Coordinates of C-alpha atoms and ligand atoms in Angstrom, one line a residue:
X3 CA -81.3 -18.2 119.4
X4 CA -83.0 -19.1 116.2
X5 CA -86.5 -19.0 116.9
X6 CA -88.6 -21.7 116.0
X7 CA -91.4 -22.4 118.7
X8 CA -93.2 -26.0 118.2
X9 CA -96.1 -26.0 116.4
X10 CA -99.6 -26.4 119.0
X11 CA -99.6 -29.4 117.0
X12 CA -96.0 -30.9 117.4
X13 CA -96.4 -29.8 120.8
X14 CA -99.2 -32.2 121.7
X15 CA -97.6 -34.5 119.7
X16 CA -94.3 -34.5 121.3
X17 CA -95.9 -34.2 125.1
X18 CA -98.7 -37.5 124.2
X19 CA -95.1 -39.4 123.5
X20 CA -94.4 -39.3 126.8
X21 CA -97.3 -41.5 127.4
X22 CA -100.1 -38.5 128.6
X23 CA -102.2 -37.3 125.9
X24 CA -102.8 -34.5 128.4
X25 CA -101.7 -31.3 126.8
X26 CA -105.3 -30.6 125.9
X27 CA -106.8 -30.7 129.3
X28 CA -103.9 -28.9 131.6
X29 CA -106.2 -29.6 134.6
X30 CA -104.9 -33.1 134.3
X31 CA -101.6 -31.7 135.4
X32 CA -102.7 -31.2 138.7
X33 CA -104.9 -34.0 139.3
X34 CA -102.6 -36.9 138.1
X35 CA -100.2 -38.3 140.6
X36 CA -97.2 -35.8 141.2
X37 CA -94.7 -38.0 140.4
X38 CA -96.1 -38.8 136.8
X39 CA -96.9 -35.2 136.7
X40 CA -93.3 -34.1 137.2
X41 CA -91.5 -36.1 134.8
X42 CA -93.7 -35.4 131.6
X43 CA -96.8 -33.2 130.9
X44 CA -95.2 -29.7 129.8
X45 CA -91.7 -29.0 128.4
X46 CA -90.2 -28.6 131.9
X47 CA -91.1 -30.0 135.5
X48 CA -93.8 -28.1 136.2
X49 CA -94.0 -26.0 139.4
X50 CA -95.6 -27.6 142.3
X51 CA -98.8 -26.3 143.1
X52 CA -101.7 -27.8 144.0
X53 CA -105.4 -27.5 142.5
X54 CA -107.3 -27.5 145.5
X55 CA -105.3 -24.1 146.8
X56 CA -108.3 -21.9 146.5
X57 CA -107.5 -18.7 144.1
X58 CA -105.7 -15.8 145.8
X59 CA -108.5 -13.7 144.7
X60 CA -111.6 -15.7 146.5
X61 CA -109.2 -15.3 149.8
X62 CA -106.3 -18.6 148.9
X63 CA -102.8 -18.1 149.3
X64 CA -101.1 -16.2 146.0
X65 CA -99.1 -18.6 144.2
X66 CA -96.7 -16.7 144.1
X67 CA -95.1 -14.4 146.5
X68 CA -91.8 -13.4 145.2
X69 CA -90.7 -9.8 143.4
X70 CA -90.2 -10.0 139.7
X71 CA -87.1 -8.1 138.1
X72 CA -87.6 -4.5 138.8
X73 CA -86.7 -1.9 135.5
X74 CA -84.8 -0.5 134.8
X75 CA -81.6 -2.1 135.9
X76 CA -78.2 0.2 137.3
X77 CA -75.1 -1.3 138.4
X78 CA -73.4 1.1 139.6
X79 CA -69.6 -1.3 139.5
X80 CA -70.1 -0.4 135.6
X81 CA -72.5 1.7 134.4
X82 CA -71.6 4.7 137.1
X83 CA -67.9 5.8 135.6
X84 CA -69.0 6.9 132.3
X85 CA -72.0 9.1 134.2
X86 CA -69.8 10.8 136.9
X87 CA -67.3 11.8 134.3
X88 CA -69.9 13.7 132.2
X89 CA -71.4 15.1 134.9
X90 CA -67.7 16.4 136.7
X91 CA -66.9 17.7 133.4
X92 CA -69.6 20.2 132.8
X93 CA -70.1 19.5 129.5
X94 CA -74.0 18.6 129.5
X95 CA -75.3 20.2 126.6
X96 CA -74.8 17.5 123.0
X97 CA -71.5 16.7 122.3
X98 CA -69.0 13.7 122.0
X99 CA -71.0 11.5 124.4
X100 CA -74.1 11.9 122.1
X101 CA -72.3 11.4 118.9
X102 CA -70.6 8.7 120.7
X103 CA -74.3 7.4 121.7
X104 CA -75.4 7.9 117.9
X105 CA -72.7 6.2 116.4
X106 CA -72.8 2.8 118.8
X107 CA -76.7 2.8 117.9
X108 CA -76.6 3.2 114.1
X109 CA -73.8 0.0 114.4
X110 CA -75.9 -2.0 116.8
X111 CA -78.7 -2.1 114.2
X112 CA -76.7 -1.7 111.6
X113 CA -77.9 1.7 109.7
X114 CA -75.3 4.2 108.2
X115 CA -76.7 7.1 110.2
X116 CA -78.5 7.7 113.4
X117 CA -79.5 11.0 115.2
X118 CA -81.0 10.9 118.7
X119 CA -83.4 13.3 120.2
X120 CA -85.5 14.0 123.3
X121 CA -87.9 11.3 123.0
X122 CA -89.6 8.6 120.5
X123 CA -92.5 10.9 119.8
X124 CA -90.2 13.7 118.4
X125 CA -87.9 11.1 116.3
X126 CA -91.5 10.2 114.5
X127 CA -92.3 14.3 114.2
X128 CA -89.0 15.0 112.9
X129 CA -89.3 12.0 110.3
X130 CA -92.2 12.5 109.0
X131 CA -91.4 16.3 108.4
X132 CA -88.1 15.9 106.6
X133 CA -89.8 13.4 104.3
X134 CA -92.0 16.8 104.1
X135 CA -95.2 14.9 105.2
X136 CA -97.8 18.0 105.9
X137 CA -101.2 19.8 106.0
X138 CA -103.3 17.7 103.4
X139 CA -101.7 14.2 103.6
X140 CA -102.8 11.0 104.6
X141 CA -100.3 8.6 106.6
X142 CA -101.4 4.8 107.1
X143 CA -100.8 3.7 110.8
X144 CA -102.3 0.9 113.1
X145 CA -104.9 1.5 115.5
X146 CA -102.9 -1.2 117.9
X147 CA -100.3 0.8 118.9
X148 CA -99.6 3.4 121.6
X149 CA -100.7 7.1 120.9
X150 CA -97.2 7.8 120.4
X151 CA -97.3 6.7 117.2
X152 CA -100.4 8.7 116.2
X153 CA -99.8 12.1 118.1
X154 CA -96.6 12.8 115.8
X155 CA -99.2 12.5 112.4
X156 CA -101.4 14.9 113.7
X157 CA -98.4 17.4 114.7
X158 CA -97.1 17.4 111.3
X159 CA -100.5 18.4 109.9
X160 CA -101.5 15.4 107.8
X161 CA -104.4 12.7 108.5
X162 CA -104.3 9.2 110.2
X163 CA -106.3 6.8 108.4
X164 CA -106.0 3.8 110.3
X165 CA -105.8 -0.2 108.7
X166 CA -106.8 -3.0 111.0
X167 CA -104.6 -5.7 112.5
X168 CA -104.0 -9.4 112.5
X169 CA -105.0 -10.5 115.5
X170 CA -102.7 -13.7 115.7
X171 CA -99.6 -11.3 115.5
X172 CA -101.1 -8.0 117.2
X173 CA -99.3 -6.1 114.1
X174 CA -100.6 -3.9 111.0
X175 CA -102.4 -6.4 108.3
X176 CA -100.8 -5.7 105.3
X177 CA -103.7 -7.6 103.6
X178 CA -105.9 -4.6 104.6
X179 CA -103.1 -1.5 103.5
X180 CA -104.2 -1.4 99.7
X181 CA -107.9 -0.6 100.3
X182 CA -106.9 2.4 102.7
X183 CA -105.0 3.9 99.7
X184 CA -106.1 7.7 98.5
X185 CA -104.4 9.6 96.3
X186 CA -103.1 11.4 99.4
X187 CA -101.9 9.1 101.2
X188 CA -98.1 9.6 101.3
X189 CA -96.7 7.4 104.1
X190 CA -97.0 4.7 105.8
X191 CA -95.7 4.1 109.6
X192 CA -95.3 0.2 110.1
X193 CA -95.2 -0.7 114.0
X194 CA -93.3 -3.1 115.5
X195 CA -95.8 -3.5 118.2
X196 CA -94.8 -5.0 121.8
X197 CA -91.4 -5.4 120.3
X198 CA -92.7 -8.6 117.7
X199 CA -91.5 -7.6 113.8
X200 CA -94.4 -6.3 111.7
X201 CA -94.5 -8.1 108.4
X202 CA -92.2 -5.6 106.3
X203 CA -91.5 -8.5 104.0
X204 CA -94.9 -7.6 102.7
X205 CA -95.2 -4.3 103.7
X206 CA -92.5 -3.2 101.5
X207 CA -93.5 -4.3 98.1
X208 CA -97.2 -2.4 98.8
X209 CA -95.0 0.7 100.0
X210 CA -92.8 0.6 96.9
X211 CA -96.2 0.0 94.2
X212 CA -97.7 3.3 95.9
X213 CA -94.5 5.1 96.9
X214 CA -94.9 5.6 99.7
X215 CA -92.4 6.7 102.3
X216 CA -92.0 4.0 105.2
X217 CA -91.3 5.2 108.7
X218 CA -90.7 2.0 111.1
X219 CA -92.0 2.7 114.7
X220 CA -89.5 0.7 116.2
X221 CA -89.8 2.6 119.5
X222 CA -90.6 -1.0 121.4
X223 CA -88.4 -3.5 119.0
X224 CA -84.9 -2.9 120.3
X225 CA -82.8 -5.6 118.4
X226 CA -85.9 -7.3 117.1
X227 CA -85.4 -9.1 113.4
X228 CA -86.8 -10.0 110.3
X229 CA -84.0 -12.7 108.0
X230 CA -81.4 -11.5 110.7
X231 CA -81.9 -7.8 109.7
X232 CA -82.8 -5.3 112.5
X233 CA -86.1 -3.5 112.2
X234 CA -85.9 0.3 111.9
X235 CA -83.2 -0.6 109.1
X236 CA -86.1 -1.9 106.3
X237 CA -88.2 1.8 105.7
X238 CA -87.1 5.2 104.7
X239 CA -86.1 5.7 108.3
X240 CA -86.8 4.0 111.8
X241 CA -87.5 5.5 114.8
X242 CA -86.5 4.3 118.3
X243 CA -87.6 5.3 122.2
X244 CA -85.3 4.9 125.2
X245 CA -88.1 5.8 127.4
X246 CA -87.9 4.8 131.2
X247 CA -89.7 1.6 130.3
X248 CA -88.5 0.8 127.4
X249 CA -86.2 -2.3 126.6
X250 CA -82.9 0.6 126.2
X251 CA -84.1 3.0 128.8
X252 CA -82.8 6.2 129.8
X253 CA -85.7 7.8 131.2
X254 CA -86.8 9.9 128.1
X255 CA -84.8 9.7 124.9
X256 CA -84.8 8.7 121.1
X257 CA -83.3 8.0 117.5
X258 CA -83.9 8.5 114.5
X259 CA -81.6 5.7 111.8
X260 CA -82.0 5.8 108.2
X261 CA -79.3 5.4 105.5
X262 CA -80.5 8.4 103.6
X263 CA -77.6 10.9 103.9
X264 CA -79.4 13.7 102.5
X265 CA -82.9 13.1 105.1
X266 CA -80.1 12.7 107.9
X267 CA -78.4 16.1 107.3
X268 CA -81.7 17.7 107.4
X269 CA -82.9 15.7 110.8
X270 CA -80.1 17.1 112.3
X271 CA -80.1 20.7 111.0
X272 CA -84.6 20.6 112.5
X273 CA -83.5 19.0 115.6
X274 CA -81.1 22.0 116.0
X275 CA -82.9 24.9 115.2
X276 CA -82.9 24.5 111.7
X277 CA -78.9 25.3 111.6
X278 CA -76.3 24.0 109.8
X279 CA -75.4 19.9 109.8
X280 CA -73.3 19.5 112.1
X281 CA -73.6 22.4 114.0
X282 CA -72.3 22.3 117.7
X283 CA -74.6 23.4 120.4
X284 CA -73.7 27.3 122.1
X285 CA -72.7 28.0 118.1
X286 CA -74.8 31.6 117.4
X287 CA -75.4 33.7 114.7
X288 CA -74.4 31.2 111.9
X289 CA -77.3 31.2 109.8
X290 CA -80.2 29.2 109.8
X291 CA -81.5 27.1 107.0
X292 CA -84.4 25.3 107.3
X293 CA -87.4 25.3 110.0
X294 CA -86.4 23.7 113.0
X295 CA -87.0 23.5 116.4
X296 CA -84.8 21.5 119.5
X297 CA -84.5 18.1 120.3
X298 CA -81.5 17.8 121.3
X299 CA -80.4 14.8 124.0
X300 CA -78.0 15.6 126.7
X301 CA -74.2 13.7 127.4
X302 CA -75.5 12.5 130.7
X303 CA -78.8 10.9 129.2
X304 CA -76.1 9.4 126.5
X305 CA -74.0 8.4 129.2
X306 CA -77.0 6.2 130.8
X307 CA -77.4 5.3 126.8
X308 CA -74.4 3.6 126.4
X309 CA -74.4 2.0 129.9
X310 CA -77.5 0.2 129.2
X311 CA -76.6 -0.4 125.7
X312 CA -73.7 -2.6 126.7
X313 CA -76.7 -5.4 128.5
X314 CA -79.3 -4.9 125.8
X315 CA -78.4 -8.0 123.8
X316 CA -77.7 -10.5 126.4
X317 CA -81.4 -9.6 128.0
X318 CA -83.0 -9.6 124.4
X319 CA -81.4 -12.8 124.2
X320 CA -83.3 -14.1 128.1
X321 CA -86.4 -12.5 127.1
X322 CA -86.7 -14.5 123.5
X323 CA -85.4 -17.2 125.5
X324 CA -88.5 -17.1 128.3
X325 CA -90.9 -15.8 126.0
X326 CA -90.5 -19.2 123.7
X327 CA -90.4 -21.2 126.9
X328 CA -93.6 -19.7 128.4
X329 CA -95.5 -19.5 125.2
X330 CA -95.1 -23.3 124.7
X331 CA -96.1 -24.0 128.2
X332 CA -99.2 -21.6 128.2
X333 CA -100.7 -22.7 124.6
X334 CA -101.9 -25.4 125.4
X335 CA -104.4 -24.6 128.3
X336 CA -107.5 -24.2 126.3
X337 CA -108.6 -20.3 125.9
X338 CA -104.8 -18.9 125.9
X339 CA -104.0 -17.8 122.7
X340 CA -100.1 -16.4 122.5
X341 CA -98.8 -14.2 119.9
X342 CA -97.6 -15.8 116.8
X343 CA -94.8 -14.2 114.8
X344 CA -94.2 -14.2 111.1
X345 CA -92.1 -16.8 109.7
X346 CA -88.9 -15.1 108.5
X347 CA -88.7 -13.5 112.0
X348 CA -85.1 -14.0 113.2
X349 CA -85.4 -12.4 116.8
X350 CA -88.4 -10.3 118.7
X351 CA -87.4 -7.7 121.5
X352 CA -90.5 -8.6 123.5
X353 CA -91.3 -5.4 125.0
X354 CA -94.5 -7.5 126.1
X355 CA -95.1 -10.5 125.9
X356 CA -99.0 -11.2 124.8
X357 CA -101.4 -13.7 124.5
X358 CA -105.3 -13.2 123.9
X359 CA -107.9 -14.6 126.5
X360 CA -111.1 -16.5 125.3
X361 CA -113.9 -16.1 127.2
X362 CA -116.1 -18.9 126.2
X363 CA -113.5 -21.9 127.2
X364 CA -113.1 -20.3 130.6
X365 CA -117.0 -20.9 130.9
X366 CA -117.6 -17.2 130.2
X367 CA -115.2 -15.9 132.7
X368 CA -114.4 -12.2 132.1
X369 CA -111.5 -10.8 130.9
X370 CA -111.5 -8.3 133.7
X371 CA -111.7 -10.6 136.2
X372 CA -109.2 -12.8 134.4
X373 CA -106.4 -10.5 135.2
X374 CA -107.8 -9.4 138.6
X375 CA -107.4 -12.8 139.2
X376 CA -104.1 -13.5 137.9
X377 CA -102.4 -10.3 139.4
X378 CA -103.7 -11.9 142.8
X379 CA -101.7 -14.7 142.8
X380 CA -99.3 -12.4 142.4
X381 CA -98.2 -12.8 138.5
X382 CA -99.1 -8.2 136.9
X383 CA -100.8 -8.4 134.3
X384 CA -102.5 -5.8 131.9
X385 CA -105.1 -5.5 129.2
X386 CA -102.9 -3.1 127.1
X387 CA -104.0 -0.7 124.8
X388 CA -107.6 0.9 124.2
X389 CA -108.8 1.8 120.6
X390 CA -106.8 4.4 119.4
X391 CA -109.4 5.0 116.1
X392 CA -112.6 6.7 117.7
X393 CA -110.9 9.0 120.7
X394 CA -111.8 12.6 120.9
X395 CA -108.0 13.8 120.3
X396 CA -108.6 13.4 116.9
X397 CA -111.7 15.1 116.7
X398 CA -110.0 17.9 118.6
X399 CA -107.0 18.4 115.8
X400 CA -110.1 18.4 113.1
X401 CA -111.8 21.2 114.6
X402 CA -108.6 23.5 114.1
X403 CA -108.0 26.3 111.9
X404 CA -105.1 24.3 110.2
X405 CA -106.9 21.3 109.4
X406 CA -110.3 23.2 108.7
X407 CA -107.9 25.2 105.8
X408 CA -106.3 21.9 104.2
X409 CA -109.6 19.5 104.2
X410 CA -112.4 19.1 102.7
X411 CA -115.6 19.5 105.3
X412 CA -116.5 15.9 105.0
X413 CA -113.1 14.6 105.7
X414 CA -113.6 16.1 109.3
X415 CA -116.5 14.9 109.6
X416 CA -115.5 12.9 113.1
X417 CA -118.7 10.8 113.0
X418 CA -118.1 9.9 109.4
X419 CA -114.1 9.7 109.9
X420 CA -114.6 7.3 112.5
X421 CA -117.0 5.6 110.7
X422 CA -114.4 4.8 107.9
X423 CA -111.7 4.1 110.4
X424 CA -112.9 1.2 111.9
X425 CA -111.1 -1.8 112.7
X426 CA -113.0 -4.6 114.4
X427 CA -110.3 -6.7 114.7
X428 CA -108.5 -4.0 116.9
X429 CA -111.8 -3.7 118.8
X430 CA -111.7 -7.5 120.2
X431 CA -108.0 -7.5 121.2
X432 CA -108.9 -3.6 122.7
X433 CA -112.0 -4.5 124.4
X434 CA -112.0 -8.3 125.0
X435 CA -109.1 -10.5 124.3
X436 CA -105.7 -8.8 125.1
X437 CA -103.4 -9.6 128.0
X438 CA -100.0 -8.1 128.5
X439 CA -97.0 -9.4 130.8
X440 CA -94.0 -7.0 130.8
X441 CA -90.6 -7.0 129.5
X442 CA -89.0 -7.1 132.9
X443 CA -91.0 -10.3 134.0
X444 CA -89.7 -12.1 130.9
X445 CA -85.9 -11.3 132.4
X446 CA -86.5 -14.0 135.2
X447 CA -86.2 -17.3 135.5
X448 CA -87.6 -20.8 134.6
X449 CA -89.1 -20.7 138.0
X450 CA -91.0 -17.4 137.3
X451 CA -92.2 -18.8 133.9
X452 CA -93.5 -21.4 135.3
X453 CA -95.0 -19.5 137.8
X454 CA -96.7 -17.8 135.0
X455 CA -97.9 -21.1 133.5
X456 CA -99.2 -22.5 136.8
X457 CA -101.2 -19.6 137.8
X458 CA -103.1 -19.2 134.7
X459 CA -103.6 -22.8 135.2
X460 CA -104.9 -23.1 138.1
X461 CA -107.4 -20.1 137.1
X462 CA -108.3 -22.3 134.1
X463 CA -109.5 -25.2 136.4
X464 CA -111.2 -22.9 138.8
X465 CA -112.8 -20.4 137.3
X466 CA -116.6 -21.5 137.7
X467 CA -115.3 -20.7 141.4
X468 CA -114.8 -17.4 140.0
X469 CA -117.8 -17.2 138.4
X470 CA -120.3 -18.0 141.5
X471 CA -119.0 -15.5 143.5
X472 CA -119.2 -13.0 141.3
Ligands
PLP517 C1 -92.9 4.7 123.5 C2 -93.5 4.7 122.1 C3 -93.5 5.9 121.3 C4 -93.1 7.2 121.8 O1 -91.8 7.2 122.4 P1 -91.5 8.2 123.6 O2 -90.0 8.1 123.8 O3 -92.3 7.8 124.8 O4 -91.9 9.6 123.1 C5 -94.0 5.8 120.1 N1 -94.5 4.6 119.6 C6 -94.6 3.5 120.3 C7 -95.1 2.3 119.7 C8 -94.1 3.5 121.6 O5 -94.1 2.4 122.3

C-alpha cells in the first residue's frame, strides 16, 4: 500500500464534513447519541463502549478481554517439512540451507550479497571490522536505539559519540550529524528505529561530504522503504536481526547485505575463522587469512528462516495497513502524538508502533500511570527504551587497558564524555513521552485497532479519575 496517512488537518477536515466538528474533543464520541456516533466521528464505526464504564485500573471492567496475536507464528501444515528434513538429515552445521537462506534474503531486499550469522549484534561487529573500524575511531550512532546497536562500537574498539533525534520520527536527526564530526570520526550507523526508515535521503549526502562509511541498523526494518528501495540496501552495508521477537524471527539469527564484493568475501572469511571465502564448515588445515572468529548460523535456524520468510510480506503489508488505520484514529485525541515518517517513505516494517504521550492535556496525568492504565483495560503497552548516552557500560569500556592505550585521558573522561553526549531530545521520549505497542498487536484486526483507539479514549476523558485516586 502506498502510504500516505491524512494530514491532522485533512483529517479534521474530512470528519467535520460529516456534519461533527468533533475530532478535536474525542470525548464527544462517547457522549453524543450512539447512533450519530456510529455513522461518522472517526474513519470507522467506532467500538462500542461506553464512558461511564469506570477504568479497569480504578476496579471497571477491562475494555477489552480478548488475546492479541501471539509471536512468533508456526504452522506446522507449511513451515514444518523444510525443518524435519534438515534435522533427519544430520547436516546441521552451515551449508546449502544457509546459502539457500542467504541468497532468498539478499533478493528479498534486493542487495547483491548477503551473509548471515549468529545474531544482529555480531552482523554490526563483523561490519564494522571489515570496514576496519578500530581502537581510536569515532562512529556516529543514535542514543534512541537498543544497546544492540551500541555494544558492537565498543567491541570493535572505537568510540560512540552519540547525535540526538527528531522526536516526531523517533530516528537519528541528520540536522545534528555535522556538528558531531571529528577528524576521527569514521562511520556512521543510521538506525531504522522501531522498524520506521531513518532519513538516508539526507543522511547520505553528509556521509559521502565526510566519507564516512554507512552501516544501516536495519535489525527492526524488515522490508521497510525509502522511494520503494529497501533499507539496509542504501549504506556500505546493512545489518539485519531475526531475533525471537523480531518481525523475521528465528529465535537468534542475522545478516549482513551489502553489494561490496570485496567487504563480502572478507565477512565471510571473519565469520569463519578467518579462512578462505567460501570455505565449508569441518574444512581443516587450509590456511587462514585474516582474523576471524565464528558466527556461523545453523541449516535448522535457516530452515525456520525461510519458513517465516515466505509470510513476512503479507504481515508487513497488515501491520502498515493497521498502523495507518490506528494512527489516524488515535491523532486526534488531544495529547497523543504518533510517529510521523519522512515523506519519500514507501513502506515501514513497524516493529512498534509509537506514539508520544503529553502530559499536560491529560491534566498532568503521568506517563507511568498512563500505561498502567492502558495495559488494564487490557491493550500491553511499554515506555520503550531508556537513555542509552550516560549508562555505566560505557564508562566500564573507558576504564580498559585498550581504550586507556588509544585515547587521549580527557576523551575518557566519563563525566565530561557524557557531558558532550547529551541529547535532550532523546531524554523526553526516554523519560517522559514514549509509548510503545508491539508488532504482533498491529497483525490483528479492525476490531483490535479500535480497541486500541477506544481505550486510550476513554483514559483521555477519565483521567482526573485517575488523578484523585492517586
Ligand atoms: C535486535 C537489535 C539489534 C541486535 O540484534 P540481535 O539479533 O538481538 O543481536 C541491534 N540493533 C537493533 C536496533 C535491534 O533492535
Amino acid at each position: 500500500m502506498a502510504f500516505k496517512p491524512l494530514t491532522r488537518r485533512a483529517f479534521i477536515k474530512r470528519n467535520s464534513l460529516t456534519g461533527f466538528g468533533v475530532a478535536l474533543a474525542p470525548s464527544v464520541l462517547t457522549t453524543i447519541p450512539a447512533p450519530a456516533a456510529s455513522a461518522t466521528v472517526l474513519l470507522a464505526a467506532p467500538t462500542v463502549h461506553s464512558a461511564a464504564e469506570p477504568l479497569a485500573l480504578l476496579g471497571g471492567k477491562p475494555l477489552r478481554a480478548k488475546d492479541w496475536p501471539t509471536w512468533p507464528i508456526w504452522k506446522p501444515e507449511t513451515d514444518e517439512k523444510r525443518l524435519l528434513d534438515v534435522i533427519r538429515s544430520g547436516v546441521w552445521s552451515r551449508a546449502n540451507v544457509v546459502t539457500e537462506f542467504e541468497e532468498k534474503w539478499a533478493a528479498t531486499v534486493g542487495a547483491k550479497r548477503c551473509l548471515s550469522v549468529v545474531n544482529g549484534t555480531n552482523a554490526l561487529i563483523a561490519a564494522l571490522a571489515q570496514y576496519n573500524i578500530r581502537g581510536g575511531d569515532e562512529v556516529l550512532v543514535p542514543p534512541y536505539t537498543f544497546i544492540g546497536t551500541v555494544a558492537p562500537v565498543l567491541a570493535t574498539g572505537a568510540m560512540p559519540v552519540f547525535v540526538d533525534v527528531d522526536p516526531e520520527t523517533f530516528q537519528i536527526d541528520p540536522a545534528k550529524i555535522e556538528a558531531k564530526i571529528t577528524p576521527r570520526t569514521r562511520a556512521i550507523i543510521p538506525v531504522h528505529i522501531l522498524g520506521l526508515p531513518a532519513n538516508m535521503t539526507k543522511i547520505l549526502p553528509i556521509a559521502k561530504k565526510h566519507n564516512l562509511i554507512v552501516i544501516e541498523d536495519a535489525c527492526q526494518a524488515h522490508l521497510a522503504e525509502i522511494n520503494r528501495q529497501k533499507v539496509g540496501t542504501f549504506g556500505d552495508a546493512g545489518c539485519f536481526s531475526f531475533q525471537n521477537s523480531k518481525n523475521l524471527a528465528i529465535g537468534e539469527g542475522g545478516a549482513i547485505v551489502s553489494n561490496n564484493d570485496a567487504f563480502m568475501d572478507r565477512c565471510f572469511s571473519y565469520h569463519n575463522y578467518g579462512n578462505p571465502y567460501g570455505t565449508v564448515s569441518g574444512v581443516i588445515g587450509i590456511g587462514t587469512l585474516i582474523q576471524g572468529t565464528k558466527l556461523r548460523l545453523t541449516e535448522y535456524q535457516a530452515a525456520i528462516g525461510l519458513a517465516l520468510l515466505q509470510r513476512l510480506d503479507t504481515e508487513t503489508s497488515t501491520r502498515n495497513e493497521n498502523a495507518a488505520y490506528l494512527k489516524a484514529k488515535i491523532r486526534s485525541i488531544p495529547g497523543i502524538v504518533p510517529y510521523k515518517l519522512y515523506d519519500d517513505v514507501t513502506r515501514a516494517a513497524f516493529h512498534l508502533f509509537p506514539f508520544r504521550f503529553q502530559q499536560k492535556a491529560f491534566k498532568g496525568l503521568s506517563r507511568e500511570l498512563f500505561l498502567k492504565a492502558l495495559t488494564a483495560e487490557g491493550i500491553p503497552c511499554s515506555k520503550g527504551y531508556a537513555t542509552l548516552n550516560n549508562m555505566p557500560y560505557l564508562n566500564d569500556a573507558f576504564r580498559s587497558k585498550n581504550y586507556q592505550k588509544m585515547y587521549p585521558k580527557e576523551m575518557l573522561d566519563f563525566k565530561g564524555y557524557v557531558e558532550r553526549n547529551q541529547c535532550p531530545q532523546n531524554d523526553r521520549l526516554c523519560n517522559e513521552e514514549a509509548v510503545w505497542l508491539t508488532q504482533n498487536m498491529l497483525l490483528g484486526s479492525r476490531q483490535d485497532m479500535d480497541d486500541i483507539a477506544s481505550a486510550i479514549e476513554k483514559i483521555y476523558t477519565q483521567a482526573d479519575k485517575l488523578l484523585a485516586t492517586k
